[in-house]
Amino acid sequence: MSIIIPVYKVETYIERCLISVMRQDSKTMPIECILVDDCSPDNSMIIAENMINNYSGGVKFKVMRHEKNQGLSAARNTGMSMASGDYLFFLDSDDYLLDDCLIKFYNVIKKYPDLECVKGNHVGRIRINVSKIPSSPINNDTLLNMLYMSIIPVMAWNTLIKRTVVLEWDLMFKPGLLYEDNLWSAALFRHVNSFLFIPDTTYYYEDNN
């Protein structure tokens, strides 16, 4: 699976973010992590590259650089274009993964091989009412209804997506758009044939303005 991390003005958080990636179980599943430097003006990439250069674990890191700042949507698009994993996972660089995050996603897709999208629970932002979300896979009609009723969160992060779905439907983020996750998630869920929500917490969201 491919983790995509846009990097911009996160020197306070990037070390914590990358440590959480390095602590994932890369022996059970292959993991590549793509950092997209969106011309960050602080020390974010210096910290990140020092960590990567001194890392000897199983996660394979790639670093991509924009020639000019293009924003979160463009950075995610760059990461997706460079990904080689069967599944994509978005991680914002001021957030972090719980230690068993990716193994929980991996176990779900091993149990349900036809799943095209899996979303985990999180802490640090809006509270999800997990009792309203089915514990078994659902189709895109049910998923869209739950999205429009604000039962399923729209955020792109903490979501595992089969890369073939992204490629088939050209599911890119619209550059320069505020709340870009809303439009992108609606497009994604329209085309996802099978979706499952993990009620366990897998992700920590940092409320960083």
mmCIF file with all atom_site columns, C-alpha atoms in Angstrom:
data_model
loop_
_atom_site.group_PDB
_atom_site.id
_atom_site.type_symbol
_atom_site.label_atom_id
_atom_site.label_alt_id
_atom_site.label_comp_id
_atom_site.label_asym_id
_atom_site.label_entity_id
_atom_site.label_seq_id
_atom_site.pdbx_PDB_ins_code
_atom_site.Cartn_x
_atom_site.Cartn_y
_atom_site.Cartn_z
_atom_site.occupancy
_atom_site.B_iso_or_equiv
_atom_site.pdbx_formal_charge
_atom_site.auth_seq_id
_atom_site.auth_comp_id
_atom_site.auth_asym_id
_atom_site.auth_atom_id
_atom_site.pdbx_PDB_model_num
ATOM 1   C CA . MET A 1 1   ? 0.000   0.000   0.000   1.00 0.00 ? 1   MET A CA 1
ATOM 2   C CA . SER A 1 2   ? 1.082   3.581   -0.683  1.00 0.00 ? 2   SER A CA 1
ATOM 3   C CA . ILE A 1 3   ? 0.888   6.282   1.990   1.00 0.00 ? 3   ILE A CA 1
ATOM 4   C CA . ILE A 1 4   ? 0.746   9.811   0.546   1.00 0.00 ? 4   ILE A CA 1
ATOM 5   C CA . ILE A 1 5   ? 1.888   12.693  2.767   1.00 0.00 ? 5   ILE A CA 1
ATOM 6   C CA . PRO A 1 6   ? 1.789   16.311  1.523   1.00 0.00 ? 6   PRO A CA 1
ATOM 7   C CA . VAL A 1 7   ? 4.340   18.429  3.418   1.00 0.00 ? 7   VAL A CA 1
ATOM 8   C CA . TYR A 1 8   ? 3.957   22.152  4.048   1.00 0.00 ? 8   TYR A CA 1
ATOM 9   C CA . LYS A 1 9   ? 4.782   24.170  7.200   1.00 0.00 ? 9   LYS A CA 1
ATOM 10  C CA . VAL A 1 10  ? 4.668   21.222  9.608   1.00 0.00 ? 10  VAL A CA 1
ATOM 11  C CA . GLU A 1 11  ? 8.103   21.308  11.241  1.00 0.00 ? 11  GLU A CA 1
ATOM 12  C CA . THR A 1 12  ? 6.410   20.965  14.651  1.00 0.00 ? 12  THR A CA 1
ATOM 13  C CA . TYR A 1 13  ? 4.590   17.787  13.636  1.00 0.00 ? 13  TYR A CA 1
ATOM 14  C CA . ILE A 1 14  ? 6.470   16.001  10.844  1.00 0.00 ? 14  ILE A CA 1
ATOM 15  C CA . GLU A 1 15  ? 8.707   13.924  13.119  1.00 0.00 ? 15  GLU A CA 1
ATOM 16  C CA . ARG A 1 16  ? 5.717   12.528  15.002  1.00 0.00 ? 16  ARG A CA 1
ATOM 17  C CA . CYS A 1 17  ? 3.955   11.810  11.708  1.00 0.00 ? 17  CYS A CA 1
ATOM 18  C CA . LEU A 1 18  ? 6.889   9.896   10.201  1.00 0.00 ? 18  LEU A CA 1
ATOM 19  C CA . ILE A 1 19  ? 7.593   7.961   13.398  1.00 0.00 ? 19  ILE A CA 1
ATOM 20  C CA . SER A 1 20  ? 4.009   6.715   13.260  1.00 0.00 ? 20  SER A CA 1
ATOM 21  C CA . VAL A 1 21  ? 4.588   5.492   9.685   1.00 0.00 ? 21  VAL A CA 1
ATOM 22  C CA . MET A 1 22  ? 7.865   3.813   10.616  1.00 0.00 ? 22  MET A CA 1
ATOM 23  C CA . ARG A 1 23  ? 6.103   1.957   13.440  1.00 0.00 ? 23  ARG A CA 1
ATOM 24  C CA . GLN A 1 24  ? 3.640   0.260   11.074  1.00 0.00 ? 24  GLN A CA 1
ATOM 25  C CA . ASP A 1 25  ? 3.927   -3.469  10.346  1.00 0.00 ? 25  ASP A CA 1
ATOM 26  C CA . SER A 1 26  ? 5.903   -3.477  7.094   1.00 0.00 ? 26  SER A CA 1
ATOM 27  C CA . LYS A 1 27  ? 6.821   -7.164  7.494   1.00 0.00 ? 27  LYS A CA 1
ATOM 28  C CA . THR A 1 28  ? 3.244   -8.347  6.998   1.00 0.00 ? 28  THR A CA 1
ATOM 29  C CA . MET A 1 29  ? 2.508   -6.002  4.085   1.00 0.00 ? 29  MET A CA 1
ATOM 30  C CA . PRO A 1 30  ? 4.663   -3.927  1.727   1.00 0.00 ? 30  PRO A CA 1
ATOM 31  C CA . ILE A 1 31  ? 4.429   -0.207  2.513   1.00 0.00 ? 31  ILE A CA 1
ATOM 32  C CA . GLU A 1 32  ? 5.725   2.706   0.481   1.00 0.00 ? 32  GLU A CA 1
ATOM 33  C CA . CYS A 1 33  ? 5.488   6.260   1.801   1.00 0.00 ? 33  CYS A CA 1
ATOM 34  C CA . ILE A 1 34  ? 5.507   9.184   -0.628  1.00 0.00 ? 34  ILE A CA 1
ATOM 35  C CA . LEU A 1 35  ? 6.318   12.628  0.775   1.00 0.00 ? 35  LEU A CA 1
ATOM 36  C CA . VAL A 1 36  ? 5.382   15.537  -1.475  1.00 0.00 ? 36  VAL A CA 1
ATOM 37  C CA . ASP A 1 37  ? 7.295   18.706  -0.616  1.00 0.00 ? 37  ASP A CA 1
ATOM 38  C CA . ASP A 1 38  ? 4.956   21.543  -1.598  1.00 0.00 ? 38  ASP A CA 1
ATOM 39  C CA . CYS A 1 39  ? 7.772   24.113  -1.322  1.00 0.00 ? 39  CYS A CA 1
ATOM 40  C CA . SER A 1 40  ? 7.569   24.217  2.459   1.00 0.00 ? 40  SER A CA 1
ATOM 41  C CA . PRO A 1 41  ? 9.406   27.374  3.654   1.00 0.00 ? 41  PRO A CA 1
ATOM 42  C CA . ASP A 1 42  ? 10.329  25.975  7.085   1.00 0.00 ? 42  ASP A CA 1
ATOM 43  C CA . ASN A 1 43  ? 12.477  23.037  8.208   1.00 0.00 ? 43  ASN A CA 1
ATOM 44  C CA . SER A 1 44  ? 9.838   20.366  7.575   1.00 0.00 ? 44  SER A CA 1
ATOM 45  C CA . MET A 1 45  ? 11.720  18.631  4.765   1.00 0.00 ? 45  MET A CA 1
ATOM 46  C CA . ILE A 1 46  ? 15.098  18.915  6.459   1.00 0.00 ? 46  ILE A CA 1
ATOM 47  C CA . ILE A 1 47  ? 13.657  17.074  9.450   1.00 0.00 ? 47  ILE A CA 1
ATOM 48  C CA . ALA A 1 48  ? 11.911  14.540  7.223   1.00 0.00 ? 48  ALA A CA 1
ATOM 49  C CA . GLU A 1 49  ? 14.954  13.779  5.065   1.00 0.00 ? 49  GLU A CA 1
ATOM 50  C CA . ASN A 1 50  ? 17.198  13.389  8.108   1.00 0.00 ? 50  ASN A CA 1
ATOM 51  C CA . MET A 1 51  ? 14.755  10.858  9.513   1.00 0.00 ? 51  MET A CA 1
ATOM 52  C CA . ILE A 1 52  ? 14.512  8.959   6.227   1.00 0.00 ? 52  ILE A CA 1
ATOM 53  C CA . ASN A 1 53  ? 18.298  8.904   5.758   1.00 0.00 ? 53  ASN A CA 1
ATOM 54  C CA . ASN A 1 54  ? 18.743  7.383   9.220   1.00 0.00 ? 54  ASN A CA 1
ATOM 55  C CA . TYR A 1 55  ? 15.922  4.882   8.852   1.00 0.00 ? 55  TYR A CA 1
ATOM 56  C CA . SER A 1 56  ? 16.691  1.208   8.183   1.00 0.00 ? 56  SER A CA 1
ATOM 57  C CA . GLY A 1 57  ? 13.235  -0.382  8.461   1.00 0.00 ? 57  GLY A CA 1
ATOM 58  C CA . GLY A 1 58  ? 10.950  -1.935  5.883   1.00 0.00 ? 58  GLY A CA 1
ATOM 59  C CA . VAL A 1 59  ? 8.937   1.102   4.767   1.00 0.00 ? 59  VAL A CA 1
ATOM 60  C CA . LYS A 1 60  ? 10.113  2.372   1.374   1.00 0.00 ? 60  LYS A CA 1
ATOM 61  C CA . PHE A 1 61  ? 10.235  6.174   1.252   1.00 0.00 ? 61  PHE A CA 1
ATOM 62  C CA . LYS A 1 62  ? 10.015  8.408   -1.821  1.00 0.00 ? 62  LYS A CA 1
ATOM 63  C CA . VAL A 1 63  ? 10.358  12.195  -1.839  1.00 0.00 ? 63  VAL A CA 1
ATOM 64  C CA . MET A 1 64  ? 8.794   14.354  -4.562  1.00 0.00 ? 64  MET A CA 1
ATOM 65  C CA . ARG A 1 65  ? 9.234   18.131  -4.845  1.00 0.00 ? 65  ARG A CA 1
ATOM 66  C CA . HIS A 1 66  ? 7.039   20.764  -6.431  1.00 0.00 ? 66  HIS A CA 1
ATOM 67  C CA . GLU A 1 67  ? 8.856   23.630  -8.131  1.00 0.00 ? 67  GLU A CA 1
ATOM 68  C CA . LYS A 1 68  ? 6.355   26.046  -6.621  1.00 0.00 ? 68  LYS A CA 1
ATOM 69  C CA . ASN A 1 69  ? 3.688   25.857  -3.936  1.00 0.00 ? 69  ASN A CA 1
ATOM 70  C CA . GLN A 1 70  ? 0.505   24.376  -5.403  1.00 0.00 ? 70  GLN A CA 1
ATOM 71  C CA . GLY A 1 71  ? -1.607  23.485  -2.375  1.00 0.00 ? 71  GLY A CA 1
ATOM 72  C CA . LEU A 1 72  ? -2.885  20.331  -0.712  1.00 0.00 ? 72  LEU A CA 1
ATOM 73  C CA . SER A 1 73  ? -4.942  19.035  -3.645  1.00 0.00 ? 73  SER A CA 1
ATOM 74  C CA . ALA A 1 74  ? -2.050  19.225  -6.098  1.00 0.00 ? 74  ALA A CA 1
ATOM 75  C CA . ALA A 1 75  ? 0.312   17.609  -3.598  1.00 0.00 ? 75  ALA A CA 1
ATOM 76  C CA . ARG A 1 76  ? -2.045  14.680  -3.128  1.00 0.00 ? 76  ARG A CA 1
ATOM 77  C CA . ASN A 1 77  ? -2.410  14.365  -6.901  1.00 0.00 ? 77  ASN A CA 1
ATOM 78  C CA . THR A 1 78  ? 1.364   14.251  -7.295  1.00 0.00 ? 78  THR A CA 1
ATOM 79  C CA . GLY A 1 79  ? 1.566   11.536  -4.660  1.00 0.00 ? 79  GLY A CA 1
ATOM 80  C CA . MET A 1 80  ? -1.128  9.486   -6.367  1.00 0.00 ? 80  MET A CA 1
ATOM 81  C CA . SER A 1 81  ? 0.646   9.769   -9.722  1.00 0.00 ? 81  SER A CA 1
ATOM 82  C CA . MET A 1 82  ? 3.834   8.339   -8.187  1.00 0.00 ? 82  MET A CA 1
ATOM 83  C CA . ALA A 1 83  ? 2.220   5.561   -6.152  1.00 0.00 ? 83  ALA A CA 1
ATOM 84  C CA . SER A 1 84  ? 2.825   1.925   -7.027  1.00 0.00 ? 84  SER A CA 1
ATOM 85  C CA . GLY A 1 85  ? 0.857   0.169   -4.284  1.00 0.00 ? 85  GLY A CA 1
ATOM 86  C CA . ASP A 1 86  ? -2.416  -1.651  -4.877  1.00 0.00 ? 86  ASP A CA 1
ATOM 87  C CA . TYR A 1 87  ? -4.050  0.634   -2.296  1.00 0.00 ? 87  TYR A CA 1
ATOM 88  C CA . LEU A 1 88  ? -3.695  4.353   -1.520  1.00 0.00 ? 88  LEU A CA 1
ATOM 89  C CA . PHE A 1 89  ? -3.832  5.910   1.942   1.00 0.00 ? 89  PHE A CA 1
ATOM 90  C CA . PHE A 1 90  ? -3.762  9.650   2.681   1.00 0.00 ? 90  PHE A CA 1
ATOM 91  C CA . LEU A 1 91  ? -2.007  10.930  5.794   1.00 0.00 ? 91  LEU A CA 1
ATOM 92  C CA . ASP A 1 92  ? -1.751  14.649  6.567   1.00 0.00 ? 92  ASP A CA 1
ATOM 93  C CA . SER A 1 93  ? 1.678   15.602  7.848   1.00 0.00 ? 93  SER A CA 1
ATOM 94  C CA . ASP A 1 94  ? 0.476   17.185  11.082  1.00 0.00 ? 94  ASP A CA 1
ATOM 95  C CA . ASP A 1 95  ? -1.504  14.038  11.975  1.00 0.00 ? 95  ASP A CA 1
ATOM 96  C CA . TYR A 1 96  ? -0.297  10.565  12.873  1.00 0.00 ? 96  TYR A CA 1
ATOM 97  C CA . LEU A 1 97  ? -1.257  6.897   12.697  1.00 0.00 ? 97  LEU A CA 1
ATOM 98  C CA . LEU A 1 98  ? -1.889  4.635   15.643  1.00 0.00 ? 98  LEU A CA 1
ATOM 99  C CA . ASP A 1 99  ? 0.596   1.776   15.772  1.00 0.00 ? 99  ASP A CA 1
ATOM 100 C CA . ASP A 1 100 ? -1.841  -0.869  14.521  1.00 0.00 ? 100 ASP A CA 1
ATOM 101 C CA . CYS A 1 101 ? -3.537  1.352   11.926  1.00 0.00 ? 101 CYS A CA 1
ATOM 102 C CA . LEU A 1 102 ? -2.408  -0.242  8.689   1.00 0.00 ? 102 LEU A CA 1
ATOM 103 C CA . ILE A 1 103 ? -2.487  -3.829  9.935   1.00 0.00 ? 103 ILE A CA 1
ATOM 104 C CA . LYS A 1 104 ? -6.170  -3.316  10.781  1.00 0.00 ? 104 LYS A CA 1
ATOM 105 C CA . PHE A 1 105 ? -6.828  -2.090  7.251   1.00 0.00 ? 105 PHE A CA 1
ATOM 106 C CA . TYR A 1 106 ? -4.780  -4.961  5.856   1.00 0.00 ? 106 TYR A CA 1
ATOM 107 C CA . ASN A 1 107 ? -6.731  -7.561  7.842   1.00 0.00 ? 107 ASN A CA 1
ATOM 108 C CA . VAL A 1 108 ? -10.001 -6.134  6.543   1.00 0.00 ? 108 VAL A CA 1
ATOM 109 C CA . ILE A 1 109 ? -9.011  -6.323  2.873   1.00 0.00 ? 109 ILE A CA 1
ATOM 110 C CA . LYS A 1 110 ? -7.667  -9.846  3.401   1.00 0.00 ? 110 LYS A CA 1
ATOM 111 C CA . LYS A 1 111 ? -11.042 -10.838 4.834   1.00 0.00 ? 111 LYS A CA 1
ATOM 112 C CA . TYR A 1 112 ? -12.990 -9.038  2.108   1.00 0.00 ? 112 TYR A CA 1
ATOM 113 C CA . PRO A 1 113 ? -10.801 -9.096  -1.064  1.00 0.00 ? 113 PRO A CA 1
ATOM 114 C CA . ASP A 1 114 ? -13.433 -7.334  -3.165  1.00 0.00 ? 114 ASP A CA 1
ATOM 115 C CA . LEU A 1 115 ? -13.493 -4.241  -0.956  1.00 0.00 ? 115 LEU A CA 1
ATOM 116 C CA . GLU A 1 116 ? -12.585 -1.093  -2.848  1.00 0.00 ? 116 GLU A CA 1
ATOM 117 C CA . CYS A 1 117 ? -12.576 1.359   0.040   1.00 0.00 ? 117 CYS A CA 1
ATOM 118 C CA . VAL A 1 118 ? -12.080 1.140   3.820   1.00 0.00 ? 118 VAL A CA 1
ATOM 119 C CA . LYS A 1 119 ? -12.328 4.045   6.255   1.00 0.00 ? 119 LYS A CA 1
ATOM 120 C CA . GLY A 1 120 ? -11.155 4.005   9.867   1.00 0.00 ? 120 GLY A CA 1
ATOM 121 C CA . ASN A 1 121 ? -12.324 5.825   12.962  1.00 0.00 ? 121 ASN A CA 1
ATOM 122 C CA . HIS A 1 122 ? -10.291 8.717   14.370  1.00 0.00 ? 122 HIS A CA 1
ATOM 123 C CA . VAL A 1 123 ? -9.866  10.992  17.351  1.00 0.00 ? 123 VAL A CA 1
ATOM 124 C CA . GLY A 1 124 ? -9.211  14.705  17.438  1.00 0.00 ? 124 GLY A CA 1
ATOM 125 C CA . ARG A 1 125 ? -12.054 16.038  15.298  1.00 0.00 ? 125 ARG A CA 1
ATOM 126 C CA . ILE A 1 126 ? -15.774 15.402  14.847  1.00 0.00 ? 126 ILE A CA 1
ATOM 127 C CA . ARG A 1 127 ? -17.112 12.394  16.699  1.00 0.00 ? 127 ARG A CA 1
ATOM 128 C CA . ILE A 1 128 ? -18.466 9.608   14.490  1.00 0.00 ? 128 ILE A CA 1
ATOM 129 C CA . ASN A 1 129 ? -21.599 7.796   15.596  1.00 0.00 ? 129 ASN A CA 1
ATOM 130 C CA . VAL A 1 130 ? -20.364 4.289   14.809  1.00 0.00 ? 130 VAL A CA 1
ATOM 131 C CA . SER A 1 131 ? -23.666 2.730   15.869  1.00 0.00 ? 131 SER A CA 1
ATOM 132 C CA . LYS A 1 132 ? -25.266 4.128   12.689  1.00 0.00 ? 132 LYS A CA 1
ATOM 133 C CA . ILE A 1 133 ? -22.688 2.563   10.357  1.00 0.00 ? 133 ILE A CA 1
ATOM 134 C CA . PRO A 1 134 ? -23.061 -1.085  9.275   1.00 0.00 ? 134 PRO A CA 1
ATOM 135 C CA . SER A 1 135 ? -20.339 -3.495  10.375  1.00 0.00 ? 135 SER A CA 1
ATOM 136 C CA . SER A 1 136 ? -20.409 -5.334  7.037   1.00 0.00 ? 136 SER A CA 1
ATOM 137 C CA . PRO A 1 137 ? -19.569 -4.086  3.517   1.00 0.00 ? 137 PRO A CA 1
ATOM 138 C CA . ILE A 1 138 ? -22.049 -1.698  1.884   1.00 0.00 ? 138 ILE A CA 1
ATOM 139 C CA . ASN A 1 139 ? -22.593 -0.653  -1.746  1.00 0.00 ? 139 ASN A CA 1
ATOM 140 C CA . ASN A 1 140 ? -22.253 2.843   -3.188  1.00 0.00 ? 140 ASN A CA 1
ATOM 141 C CA . ASP A 1 141 ? -25.982 3.691   -3.014  1.00 0.00 ? 141 ASP A CA 1
ATOM 142 C CA . THR A 1 142 ? -26.015 3.107   0.736   1.00 0.00 ? 142 THR A CA 1
ATOM 143 C CA . LEU A 1 143 ? -22.654 4.819   1.093   1.00 0.00 ? 143 LEU A CA 1
ATOM 144 C CA . LEU A 1 144 ? -23.753 7.973   -0.727  1.00 0.00 ? 144 LEU A CA 1
ATOM 145 C CA . ASN A 1 145 ? -26.929 8.188   1.349   1.00 0.00 ? 145 ASN A CA 1
ATOM 146 C CA . MET A 1 146 ? -24.861 7.936   4.525   1.00 0.00 ? 146 MET A CA 1
ATOM 147 C CA . LEU A 1 147 ? -22.449 10.554  3.214   1.00 0.00 ? 147 LEU A CA 1
ATOM 148 C CA . TYR A 1 148 ? -25.243 13.030  2.449   1.00 0.00 ? 148 TYR A CA 1
ATOM 149 C CA . MET A 1 149 ? -26.719 12.395  5.906   1.00 0.00 ? 149 MET A CA 1
ATOM 150 C CA . SER A 1 150 ? -23.292 13.229  7.434   1.00 0.00 ? 150 SER A CA 1
ATOM 151 C CA . ILE A 1 151 ? -22.979 9.752   8.950   1.00 0.00 ? 151 ILE A CA 1
ATOM 152 C CA . ILE A 1 152 ? -19.831 8.884   6.998   1.00 0.00 ? 152 ILE A CA 1
ATOM 153 C CA . PRO A 1 153 ? -17.068 11.533  7.321   1.00 0.00 ? 153 PRO A CA 1
ATOM 154 C CA . VAL A 1 154 ? -15.888 13.178  4.102   1.00 0.00 ? 154 VAL A CA 1
ATOM 155 C CA . MET A 1 155 ? -12.190 13.507  4.957   1.00 0.00 ? 155 MET A CA 1
ATOM 156 C CA . ALA A 1 156 ? -9.791  11.846  2.532   1.00 0.00 ? 156 ALA A CA 1
ATOM 157 C CA . TRP A 1 157 ? -7.302  10.956  5.250   1.00 0.00 ? 157 TRP A CA 1
ATOM 158 C CA . ASN A 1 158 ? -7.584  7.673   7.160   1.00 0.00 ? 158 ASN A CA 1
ATOM 159 C CA . THR A 1 159 ? -9.122  6.058   4.080   1.00 0.00 ? 159 THR A CA 1
ATOM 160 C CA . LEU A 1 160 ? -7.727  3.106   2.137   1.00 0.00 ? 160 LEU A CA 1
ATOM 161 C CA . ILE A 1 161 ? -8.686  3.122   -1.547  1.00 0.00 ? 161 ILE A CA 1
ATOM 162 C CA . LYS A 1 162 ? -8.026  0.549   -4.238  1.00 0.00 ? 162 LYS A CA 1
ATOM 163 C CA . ARG A 1 163 ? -5.763  2.306   -6.726  1.00 0.00 ? 163 ARG A CA 1
ATOM 164 C CA . THR A 1 164 ? -7.529  0.811   -9.742  1.00 0.00 ? 164 THR A CA 1
ATOM 165 C CA . VAL A 1 165 ? -10.691 2.729   -8.774  1.00 0.00 ? 165 VAL A CA 1
ATOM 166 C CA . VAL A 1 166 ? -8.757  6.001   -8.701  1.00 0.00 ? 166 VAL A CA 1
ATOM 167 C CA . LEU A 1 167 ? -7.168  5.256   -12.077 1.00 0.00 ? 167 LEU A CA 1
ATOM 168 C CA . GLU A 1 168 ? -10.359 4.042   -13.760 1.00 0.00 ? 168 GLU A CA 1
ATOM 169 C CA . TRP A 1 169 ? -12.381 7.102   -12.784 1.00 0.00 ? 169 TRP A CA 1
ATOM 170 C CA . ASP A 1 170 ? -9.518  9.645   -12.761 1.00 0.00 ? 170 ASP A CA 1
ATOM 171 C CA . LEU A 1 171 ? -10.283 10.633  -9.182  1.00 0.00 ? 171 LEU A CA 1
ATOM 172 C CA . MET A 1 172 ? -7.995  13.619  -8.772  1.00 0.00 ? 172 MET A CA 1
ATOM 173 C CA . PHE A 1 173 ? -8.433  16.420  -6.246  1.00 0.00 ? 173 PHE A CA 1
ATOM 174 C CA . LYS A 1 174 ? -9.455  19.792  -7.697  1.00 0.00 ? 174 LYS A CA 1
ATOM 175 C CA . PRO A 1 175 ? -6.553  22.230  -7.167  1.00 0.00 ? 175 PRO A CA 1
ATOM 176 C CA . GLY A 1 176 ? -7.250  25.487  -5.383  1.00 0.00 ? 176 GLY A CA 1
ATOM 177 C CA . LEU A 1 177 ? -10.563 24.348  -3.923  1.00 0.00 ? 177 LEU A CA 1
ATOM 178 C CA . LEU A 1 178 ? -11.356 24.907  -0.257  1.00 0.00 ? 178 LEU A CA 1
ATOM 179 C CA . TYR A 1 179 ? -12.813 21.843  1.505   1.00 0.00 ? 179 TYR A CA 1
ATOM 180 C CA . GLU A 1 180 ? -11.527 19.754  -1.379  1.00 0.00 ? 180 GLU A CA 1
ATOM 181 C CA . ASP A 1 181 ? -12.344 16.525  0.478   1.00 0.00 ? 181 ASP A CA 1
ATOM 182 C CA . ASN A 1 182 ? -16.083 17.116  0.112   1.00 0.00 ? 182 ASN A CA 1
ATOM 183 C CA . LEU A 1 183 ? -16.087 17.067  -3.687  1.00 0.00 ? 183 LEU A CA 1
ATOM 184 C CA . TRP A 1 184 ? -13.491 14.309  -3.942  1.00 0.00 ? 184 TRP A CA 1
ATOM 185 C CA . SER A 1 185 ? -15.206 11.982  -1.459  1.00 0.00 ? 185 SER A CA 1
ATOM 186 C CA . ALA A 1 186 ? -18.564 12.383  -3.197  1.00 0.00 ? 186 ALA A CA 1
ATOM 187 C CA . ALA A 1 187 ? -16.922 11.419  -6.510  1.00 0.00 ? 187 ALA A CA 1
ATOM 188 C CA . LEU A 1 188 ? -15.071 8.502   -4.917  1.00 0.00 ? 188 LEU A CA 1
ATOM 189 C CA . PHE A 1 189 ? -18.112 7.099   -3.121  1.00 0.00 ? 189 PHE A CA 1
ATOM 190 C CA . ARG A 1 190 ? -20.161 7.361   -6.302  1.00 0.00 ? 190 ARG A CA 1
ATOM 191 C CA . HIS A 1 191 ? -17.833 4.846   -7.970  1.00 0.00 ? 191 HIS A CA 1
ATOM 192 C CA . VAL A 1 192 ? -16.917 2.573   -5.058  1.00 0.00 ? 192 VAL A CA 1
ATOM 193 C CA . ASN A 1 193 ? -18.825 -0.702  -5.306  1.00 0.00 ? 193 ASN A CA 1
ATOM 194 C CA . SER A 1 194 ? -17.943 -1.959  -1.826  1.00 0.00 ? 194 SER A CA 1
ATOM 195 C CA . PHE A 1 195 ? -17.061 -0.003  1.329   1.00 0.00 ? 195 PHE A CA 1
ATOM 196 C CA . LEU A 1 196 ? -16.416 -0.898  4.960   1.00 0.00 ? 196 LEU A CA 1
ATOM 197 C CA . PHE A 1 197 ? -15.971 1.259   8.038   1.00 0.00 ? 197 PHE A CA 1
ATOM 198 C CA . ILE A 1 198 ? -13.623 0.214   10.856  1.00 0.00 ? 198 ILE A CA 1
ATOM 199 C CA . PRO A 1 199 ? -15.073 1.345   14.212  1.00 0.00 ? 199 PRO A CA 1
ATOM 200 C CA . ASP A 1 200 ? -11.670 1.086   15.934  1.00 0.00 ? 200 ASP A CA 1
ATOM 201 C CA . THR A 1 201 ? -9.595  4.247   16.187  1.00 0.00 ? 201 THR A CA 1
ATOM 202 C CA . THR A 1 202 ? -6.733  4.144   13.683  1.00 0.00 ? 202 THR A CA 1
ATOM 203 C CA . TYR A 1 203 ? -5.802  7.815   13.201  1.00 0.00 ? 203 TYR A CA 1
ATOM 204 C CA . TYR A 1 204 ? -5.142  10.984  15.234  1.00 0.00 ? 204 TYR A CA 1
ATOM 205 C CA . TYR A 1 205 ? -6.192  14.302  13.715  1.00 0.00 ? 205 TYR A CA 1
ATOM 206 C CA . GLU A 1 206 ? -4.307  17.422  14.844  1.00 0.00 ? 206 GLU A CA 1
ATOM 207 C CA . ASP A 1 207 ? -6.447  20.565  14.991  1.00 0.00 ? 207 ASP A CA 1
ATOM 208 C CA . ASN A 1 208 ? -3.815  22.739  13.347  1.00 0.00 ? 208 ASN A CA 1
ATOM 209 C CA . ASN A 1 209 ? -4.914  26.025  11.754  1.00 0.00 ? 209 ASN A CA 1
#
